[in-house]
mmCIF file of C-alpha atoms in Angstrom:
data_model
loop_
_atom_site.group_PDB
_atom_site.id
_atom_site.type_symbol
_atom_site.label_atom_id
_atom_site.label_comp_id
_atom_site.label_asym_id
_atom_site.label_seq_id
_atom_site.Cartn_x
_atom_site.Cartn_y
_atom_site.Cartn_z
ATOM 1 C CA MET A 284 -15.352 -22.724 8.136
ATOM 2 C CA PRO A 285 -14.632 -26.285 6.931
ATOM 3 C CA THR A 286 -12.296 -28.331 9.041
ATOM 4 C CA PRO A 287 -9.014 -28.505 6.851
ATOM 5 C CA PHE A 288 -7.845 -31.852 8.285
ATOM 6 C CA GLU A 289 -8.684 -35.511 8.404
ATOM 7 C CA VAL A 290 -7.358 -38.349 10.688
ATOM 8 C CA GLN A 291 -7.139 -41.903 9.625
ATOM 9 C CA LYS A 292 -5.971 -44.515 12.076
ATOM 10 C CA THR A 293 -4.827 -48.050 11.288
ATOM 11 C CA THR A 294 -3.015 -50.531 13.535
ATOM 12 C CA ASN A 295 0.317 -49.413 12.384
ATOM 13 C CA GLU A 296 -0.089 -45.736 11.606
ATOM 14 C CA THR A 297 -1.911 -42.567 12.216
ATOM 15 C CA LYS A 298 -2.301 -40.568 9.051
ATOM 16 C CA LEU A 299 -3.183 -36.879 9.167
ATOM 17 C CA THR A 300 -4.229 -35.187 5.933
ATOM 18 C CA ILE A 301 -4.237 -31.343 5.922
ATOM 19 C CA ARG A 302 -5.770 -29.236 3.160
ATOM 20 C CA GLY A 303 -6.597 -25.708 2.207
ATOM 21 C CA SER A 304 -5.258 -23.115 4.717
ATOM 22 C CA LEU A 305 -3.759 -24.029 8.085
ATOM 23 C CA ASP A 306 -3.640 -20.695 9.908
ATOM 24 C CA ILE A 307 -4.548 -18.761 12.990
ATOM 25 C CA ASN A 308 -8.234 -19.465 12.377
ATOM 26 C CA THR A 309 -7.921 -23.234 11.676
ATOM 27 C CA ALA A 310 -4.895 -24.215 13.698
ATOM 28 C CA PRO A 311 -6.669 -24.234 17.126
ATOM 29 C CA ALA A 312 -9.008 -27.091 16.041
ATOM 30 C CA LEU A 313 -6.055 -29.094 14.652
ATOM 31 C CA ALA A 314 -4.118 -28.467 17.913
ATOM 32 C CA GLU A 315 -7.003 -30.114 19.835
ATOM 33 C CA GLU A 316 -6.842 -33.096 17.410
ATOM 34 C CA ILE A 317 -2.990 -33.187 17.838
ATOM 35 C CA ASP A 318 -3.468 -33.421 21.574
ATOM 36 C CA LYS A 319 -5.578 -36.595 21.030
ATOM 37 C CA ILE A 320 -3.106 -38.026 18.646
ATOM 38 C CA VAL A 321 -0.146 -37.472 20.985
ATOM 39 C CA ALA A 322 -2.074 -38.865 23.988
ATOM 40 C CA ALA A 323 -2.539 -42.090 22.104
ATOM 41 C CA ARG A 324 1.244 -42.463 21.919
ATOM 42 C CA PRO A 325 1.318 -43.675 18.256
ATOM 43 C CA THR A 326 4.438 -45.349 16.948
ATOM 44 C CA LYS A 327 4.152 -43.739 13.504
ATOM 45 C CA VAL A 328 2.337 -40.602 12.281
ATOM 46 C CA SER A 329 2.305 -39.628 8.734
ATOM 47 C CA VAL A 330 1.338 -36.042 7.687
ATOM 48 C CA ASP A 331 0.217 -35.405 4.153
ATOM 49 C CA LEU A 332 0.474 -31.746 3.148
ATOM 50 C CA ALA A 333 -0.029 -32.221 -0.557
ATOM 51 C CA ALA A 334 -3.392 -30.422 -0.478
ATOM 52 C CA LEU A 335 -2.279 -27.621 1.790
ATOM 53 C CA ASP A 336 -2.340 -24.268 -0.012
ATOM 54 C CA LEU A 337 -1.422 -21.831 2.663
ATOM 55 C CA ILE A 338 0.154 -21.924 6.138
ATOM 56 C CA ASP A 339 1.105 -19.251 8.725
ATOM 57 C CA SER A 340 3.187 -19.331 11.823
ATOM 58 C CA SER A 341 0.190 -20.636 13.803
ATOM 59 C CA GLY A 342 -0.146 -23.638 11.486
ATOM 60 C CA VAL A 343 3.615 -24.254 11.752
ATOM 61 C CA ALA A 344 3.380 -24.133 15.529
ATOM 62 C CA ALA A 345 0.741 -26.824 15.436
ATOM 63 C CA LEU A 346 2.774 -29.134 13.335
ATOM 64 C CA VAL A 347 5.856 -28.519 15.561
ATOM 65 C CA LYS A 348 3.654 -29.512 18.536
ATOM 66 C CA LEU A 349 2.717 -32.683 16.787
ATOM 67 C CA TYR A 350 6.277 -33.476 15.832
ATOM 68 C CA LYS A 351 7.679 -32.848 19.377
ATOM 69 C CA GLY A 352 4.860 -34.617 21.171
ATOM 70 C CA VAL A 353 5.009 -37.776 19.116
ATOM 71 C CA ARG A 354 8.786 -37.991 19.155
ATOM 72 C CA SER A 355 9.139 -37.291 22.866
ATOM 73 C CA ALA A 356 6.936 -40.456 23.375
ATOM 74 C CA GLY A 357 9.200 -42.517 21.217
ATOM 75 C CA GLY A 358 7.141 -42.326 17.983
ATOM 76 C CA ALA A 359 8.164 -41.245 14.525
ATOM 77 C CA VAL A 360 6.694 -38.487 12.433
ATOM 78 C CA ASN A 361 6.838 -38.378 8.576
ATOM 79 C CA ILE A 362 5.744 -35.135 6.966
ATOM 80 C CA ALA A 363 5.418 -35.152 3.185
ATOM 81 C CA GLY A 364 3.996 -33.277 0.263
ATOM 82 C CA ALA A 365 4.602 -29.682 1.114
ATOM 83 C CA ARG A 366 4.613 -27.396 -1.930
ATOM 84 C CA ASP A 367 4.379 -23.771 -2.955
ATOM 85 C CA GLN A 368 3.840 -21.312 -0.066
ATOM 86 C CA PRO A 369 3.886 -23.853 2.740
ATOM 87 C CA LEU A 370 7.232 -25.316 1.412
ATOM 88 C CA ALA A 371 8.654 -21.785 1.169
ATOM 89 C CA ILE A 372 7.685 -21.095 4.851
ATOM 90 C CA PHE A 373 9.336 -24.404 6.029
ATOM 91 C CA LYS A 374 12.491 -23.524 4.121
ATOM 92 C CA LEU A 375 12.518 -19.969 5.430
ATOM 93 C CA LEU A 376 12.300 -21.333 9.020
ATOM 94 C CA ARG A 377 14.843 -24.087 8.210
ATOM 95 C CA MET A 378 12.379 -26.661 9.150
ATOM 96 C CA ASP A 379 12.459 -28.404 5.825
ATOM 97 C CA LYS A 380 15.714 -30.089 7.010
ATOM 98 C CA VAL A 381 14.121 -31.046 10.355
ATOM 99 C CA PHE A 382 11.028 -32.504 8.660
ATOM 100 C CA ASN A 383 13.029 -33.979 5.682
ATOM 101 C CA LEU A 384 10.826 -32.134 3.238
ATOM 102 C CA MET B 248 1.264 8.034 -8.845
ATOM 103 C CA ALA B 249 0.046 4.447 -8.663
ATOM 104 C CA PRO B 250 -3.513 4.071 -7.425
ATOM 105 C CA THR B 251 -3.926 2.912 -3.846
ATOM 106 C CA ILE B 252 -6.408 0.287 -2.813
ATOM 107 C CA ARG B 253 -7.888 1.011 0.620
ATOM 108 C CA LEU B 254 -9.483 -1.535 2.842
ATOM 109 C CA SER B 255 -10.887 -1.030 6.331
ATOM 110 C CA VAL B 256 -11.787 -4.113 8.314
ATOM 111 C CA PRO B 257 -12.647 -4.726 11.989
ATOM 112 C CA GLY B 258 -9.539 -5.910 13.860
ATOM 113 C CA THR B 259 -10.616 -9.408 14.447
ATOM 114 C CA LEU B 260 -9.681 -12.787 12.861
ATOM 115 C CA ARG B 261 -13.145 -13.087 11.320
ATOM 116 C CA TYR B 262 -12.135 -10.578 8.689
ATOM 117 C CA ARG B 263 -8.628 -11.824 8.098
ATOM 118 C CA GLY B 264 -9.591 -13.858 4.990
ATOM 119 C CA ILE B 265 -11.092 -10.795 3.249
ATOM 120 C CA ALA B 266 -7.940 -8.814 3.790
ATOM 121 C CA VAL B 267 -5.532 -11.690 2.851
ATOM 122 C CA ARG B 268 -7.403 -12.238 -0.425
ATOM 123 C CA ALA B 269 -7.348 -8.498 -1.341
ATOM 124 C CA VAL B 270 -3.609 -8.494 -0.743
ATOM 125 C CA ALA B 271 -3.142 -11.734 -2.686
ATOM 126 C CA GLU B 272 -4.990 -10.306 -5.589
ATOM 127 C CA ALA B 273 -2.898 -7.069 -5.474
ATOM 128 C CA ALA B 274 0.281 -9.050 -5.402
ATOM 129 C CA ARG B 275 -0.862 -10.861 -8.522
ATOM 130 C CA LEU B 276 -1.302 -7.473 -10.171
ATOM 131 C CA VAL B 277 2.416 -6.829 -9.713
ATOM 132 C CA SER B 278 3.730 -10.409 -10.318
ATOM 133 C CA GLY B 279 1.489 -10.953 -13.337
ATOM 134 C CA THR B 280 0.461 -14.385 -12.041
ATOM 135 C CA THR B 281 -2.669 -15.890 -13.641
ATOM 136 C CA PRO B 282 -5.071 -17.417 -11.068
ATOM 137 C CA ARG B 283 -5.209 -21.298 -11.229
ATOM 138 C CA ASP B 284 -8.917 -21.031 -11.594
ATOM 139 C CA PRO B 285 -9.922 -17.940 -13.573
ATOM 140 C CA ASN B 286 -13.554 -18.536 -12.530
ATOM 141 C CA ASP B 287 -12.560 -18.196 -8.879
ATOM 142 C CA PRO B 288 -9.631 -15.776 -8.769
ATOM 143 C CA LEU B 289 -9.884 -15.147 -5.124
ATOM 144 C CA VAL B 290 -9.255 -18.852 -4.236
ATOM 145 C CA ASP B 291 -6.151 -19.367 -1.973
ATOM 146 C CA ASP B 292 -3.746 -19.570 -4.874
ATOM 147 C CA VAL B 293 -0.285 -18.393 -3.983
ATOM 148 C CA ARG B 294 2.467 -20.007 -6.064
ATOM 149 C CA HIS B 295 4.628 -17.189 -7.518
ATOM 150 C CA PRO B 296 7.562 -16.315 -5.163
ATOM 151 C CA PHE B 297 6.467 -12.697 -5.100
ATOM 152 C CA ASP B 298 2.897 -13.567 -4.146
ATOM 153 C CA THR B 299 4.211 -16.071 -1.573
ATOM 154 C CA ALA B 300 6.351 -13.480 0.066
ATOM 155 C CA VAL B 301 3.667 -10.756 0.104
ATOM 156 C CA VAL B 302 0.819 -13.037 1.322
ATOM 157 C CA SER B 303 2.999 -14.845 3.902
ATOM 158 C CA ALA B 304 4.252 -11.558 5.442
ATOM 159 C CA PHE B 305 0.794 -9.848 5.392
ATOM 160 C CA MET B 306 -0.781 -12.787 7.135
ATOM 161 C CA GLU B 307 1.671 -12.505 10.015
ATOM 162 C CA ILE B 308 1.282 -8.849 10.507
ATOM 163 C CA PHE B 309 -2.469 -9.090 10.416
ATOM 164 C CA ASN B 310 -2.313 -11.798 12.957
ATOM 165 C CA ASN B 311 0.094 -9.700 15.042
ATOM 166 C CA VAL B 312 -2.305 -6.699 15.065
ATOM 167 C CA VAL B 313 -5.303 -8.860 16.180
ATOM 168 C CA ILE B 314 -3.336 -10.638 18.845
ATOM 169 C CA HIS B 315 -0.975 -7.939 20.206
ATOM 170 C CA ALA B 316 -2.597 -4.659 19.421
ATOM 171 C CA TYR B 317 -6.280 -5.498 19.895
ATOM 172 C CA ARG B 318 -5.667 -8.545 22.208
ATOM 173 C CA ARG B 319 -8.252 -10.608 20.298
ATOM 174 C CA LYS B 320 -11.090 -8.132 21.381
ATOM 175 C CA ASP B 321 -13.555 -6.377 19.176
ATOM 176 C CA GLY B 322 -13.642 -2.684 18.846
ATOM 177 C CA GLY B 323 -10.723 -1.532 16.704
ATOM 178 C CA MET B 324 -10.284 -1.277 13.059
ATOM 179 C CA ILE B 325 -7.422 -2.238 10.775
ATOM 180 C CA GLU B 326 -6.829 0.307 7.994
ATOM 181 C CA ILE B 327 -5.025 -1.265 4.999
ATOM 182 C CA ALA B 328 -3.550 0.754 2.079
ATOM 183 C CA ILE B 329 -2.199 -1.329 -0.756
ATOM 184 C CA THR B 330 -0.117 0.308 -3.603
ATOM 185 C CA PRO B 331 0.780 -1.906 -6.467
ATOM 186 C CA THR B 332 3.179 -0.643 -9.160
ATOM 187 C CA ASP B 333 5.107 -2.353 -11.978
ATOM 188 C CA GLN B 334 8.084 -2.949 -9.783
ATOM 189 C CA GLU B 335 6.791 -3.299 -6.181
ATOM 190 C CA LEU B 336 3.975 -3.580 -3.820
ATOM 191 C CA VAL B 337 3.687 -1.406 -0.710
ATOM 192 C CA ILE B 338 1.239 -2.193 2.091
ATOM 193 C CA GLU B 339 0.550 0.203 4.971
ATOM 194 C CA ILE B 340 -1.397 -1.133 7.867
ATOM 195 C CA ARG B 341 -2.590 1.098 10.682
ATOM 196 C CA ASP B 342 -4.293 0.135 14.014
ATOM 197 C CA THR B 343 -5.226 2.060 17.214
ATOM 198 C CA GLY B 344 -4.399 -0.743 19.549
ATOM 199 C CA THR B 345 -1.568 -1.354 21.998
ATOM 200 C CA PRO B 346 1.902 -0.689 20.523
ATOM 201 C CA PHE B 347 3.915 -3.695 19.783
ATOM 202 C CA ASP B 348 7.590 -4.199 21.024
ATOM 203 C CA ILE B 349 9.079 -5.381 17.681
ATOM 204 C CA ASP B 350 12.555 -5.209 19.132
ATOM 205 C CA GLY B 351 11.569 -7.662 21.875
ATOM 206 C CA VAL B 352 11.025 -10.491 19.358
ATOM 207 C CA PRO B 353 13.719 -13.110 19.964
ATOM 208 C CA PRO B 354 15.672 -14.444 16.928
ATOM 209 C CA LEU B 355 15.166 -18.056 15.769
ATOM 210 C CA PRO B 356 17.491 -20.593 17.432
ATOM 211 C CA ASP B 357 20.732 -21.086 15.467
ATOM 212 C CA GLU B 358 20.328 -24.877 15.609
ATOM 213 C CA LEU B 359 16.881 -26.526 15.383
ATOM 214 C CA THR B 360 16.460 -29.672 17.432
ATOM 215 C CA ASP B 361 13.535 -31.374 19.071
ATOM 216 C CA GLU B 362 14.205 -29.170 22.106
ATOM 217 C CA THR B 363 14.751 -25.872 20.275
ATOM 218 C CA LEU B 364 12.093 -26.066 17.513
ATOM 219 C CA PRO B 365 10.011 -22.962 18.064
ATOM 220 C CA GLU B 366 6.282 -23.098 18.669
ATOM 221 C CA GLY B 367 5.850 -19.336 18.591
ATOM 222 C CA GLY B 368 7.595 -16.085 17.777
ATOM 223 C CA MET B 369 8.049 -16.915 14.069
ATOM 224 C CA GLY B 370 5.644 -14.373 12.511
ATOM 225 C CA ILE B 371 7.847 -11.269 12.588
ATOM 226 C CA HIS B 372 10.807 -13.430 11.414
ATOM 227 C CA ILE B 373 8.735 -14.664 8.446
ATOM 228 C CA ALA B 374 7.612 -11.055 7.511
ATOM 229 C CA LYS B 375 11.078 -9.583 7.797
ATOM 230 C CA THR B 376 12.700 -12.401 5.792
ATOM 231 C CA MET B 377 10.123 -12.496 3.066
ATOM 232 C CA LEU B 378 10.054 -8.771 2.318
ATOM 233 C CA ASP B 379 12.490 -6.114 1.242
ATOM 234 C CA GLU B 380 11.306 -3.620 3.893
ATOM 235 C CA VAL B 381 9.323 -3.977 7.145
ATOM 236 C CA THR B 382 9.051 -0.893 9.300
ATOM 237 C CA TYR B 383 6.972 -0.227 12.394
ATOM 238 C CA GLU B 384 6.131 2.980 14.073
ATOM 239 C CA PRO B 385 4.253 2.740 17.428
ATOM 240 C CA GLY B 386 1.363 5.087 17.652
ATOM 241 C CA PRO B 387 -1.411 5.770 17.966
ATOM 242 C CA PRO B 388 -1.965 4.877 15.361
ATOM 243 C CA ASN B 389 0.524 2.066 15.092
ATOM 244 C CA ARG B 390 1.792 1.963 11.544
ATOM 245 C CA TRP B 391 3.324 -0.927 9.643
ATOM 246 C CA ARG B 392 4.862 -0.458 6.208
ATOM 247 C CA LEU B 393 5.660 -3.468 4.059
ATOM 248 C CA CYS B 394 7.413 -3.394 0.802
ATOM 249 C CA LYS B 395 8.267 -6.141 -1.672
ATOM 250 C CA ARG B 396 10.091 -5.419 -4.957
ATOM 251 C CA LEU B 397 9.966 -7.698 -8.000
ATOM 252 C CA ASP B 398 13.367 -9.236 -8.823
ATOM 253 C CA VAL B 399 14.727 -7.445 -11.882
ATOM 254 C CA PRO B 400 17.620 -9.152 -13.695
ATOM 255 C CA HIS B 401 20.749 -6.931 -13.597
ATOM 256 C CA ALA B 402 21.053 -7.070 -17.398
ATOM 257 C CA ALA B 403 17.700 -5.306 -17.733
ATOM 258 C CA THR B 404 18.807 -2.325 -15.592
ATOM 259 C CA GLY B 405 22.313 -1.757 -17.041
ATOM 260 C CA SER B 406 23.615 -0.965 -20.450
ATOM 261 C CA GLY B 407 24.343 -4.596 -21.185
ATOM 262 C CA ARG B 408 28.076 -3.787 -21.819
ATOM 263 C CA SER B 409 30.987 -3.652 -19.483
#
């Protein structure tokens, strides 16, 4: 199964791009990467969901883990680009307002 | 009576994609959605609100069966019966694993903050909110019944005059 995410780091920002399906099969690998991102205590993390087609509650949990982890260390998280089914899920869970989607 | 599509898959995550794609295609039969890529109609293509609701809910229930009924172990099967009609889609899911305590699922927090944002327990909430009916009968076999109806404008169902 192809890895549905990519991490790019610059001096000012960590950019996480997620594509395809973020679900119970793919979220564990992302969660491991999120642990690494959070451990680095970044000041800013941008998450691009424009290429994300499907998400389930396991995928949402991984993003919540990232959001909480970065913010608890004083960093900022910007999540953008959610559309279609993923956006519907965030709205249903009322996380669209938390994530400013 | 509408024809029923039957699918029997091992109750592990390895077979989740096959089941989800079958359900997505059945949802498109009801909603009338045309796949984005007609050469690959089984690609993850869920845009119509009806398809979104059905696929989102089914993914959560499939996950639930694998995790809670079969405890992520091989051995059990998941029997799926999908019945699409012009107005609705009914999915019945049976497993022979451990019964699930659906009443023990906590509700989502009233207010979402950094502290209360949930990292679990969202699946049943998603399924119940997305669908018109979600019922569960503990077994064996354990039986889920999911139903989603197409939204029909009131004017189309009445006389058109008051």
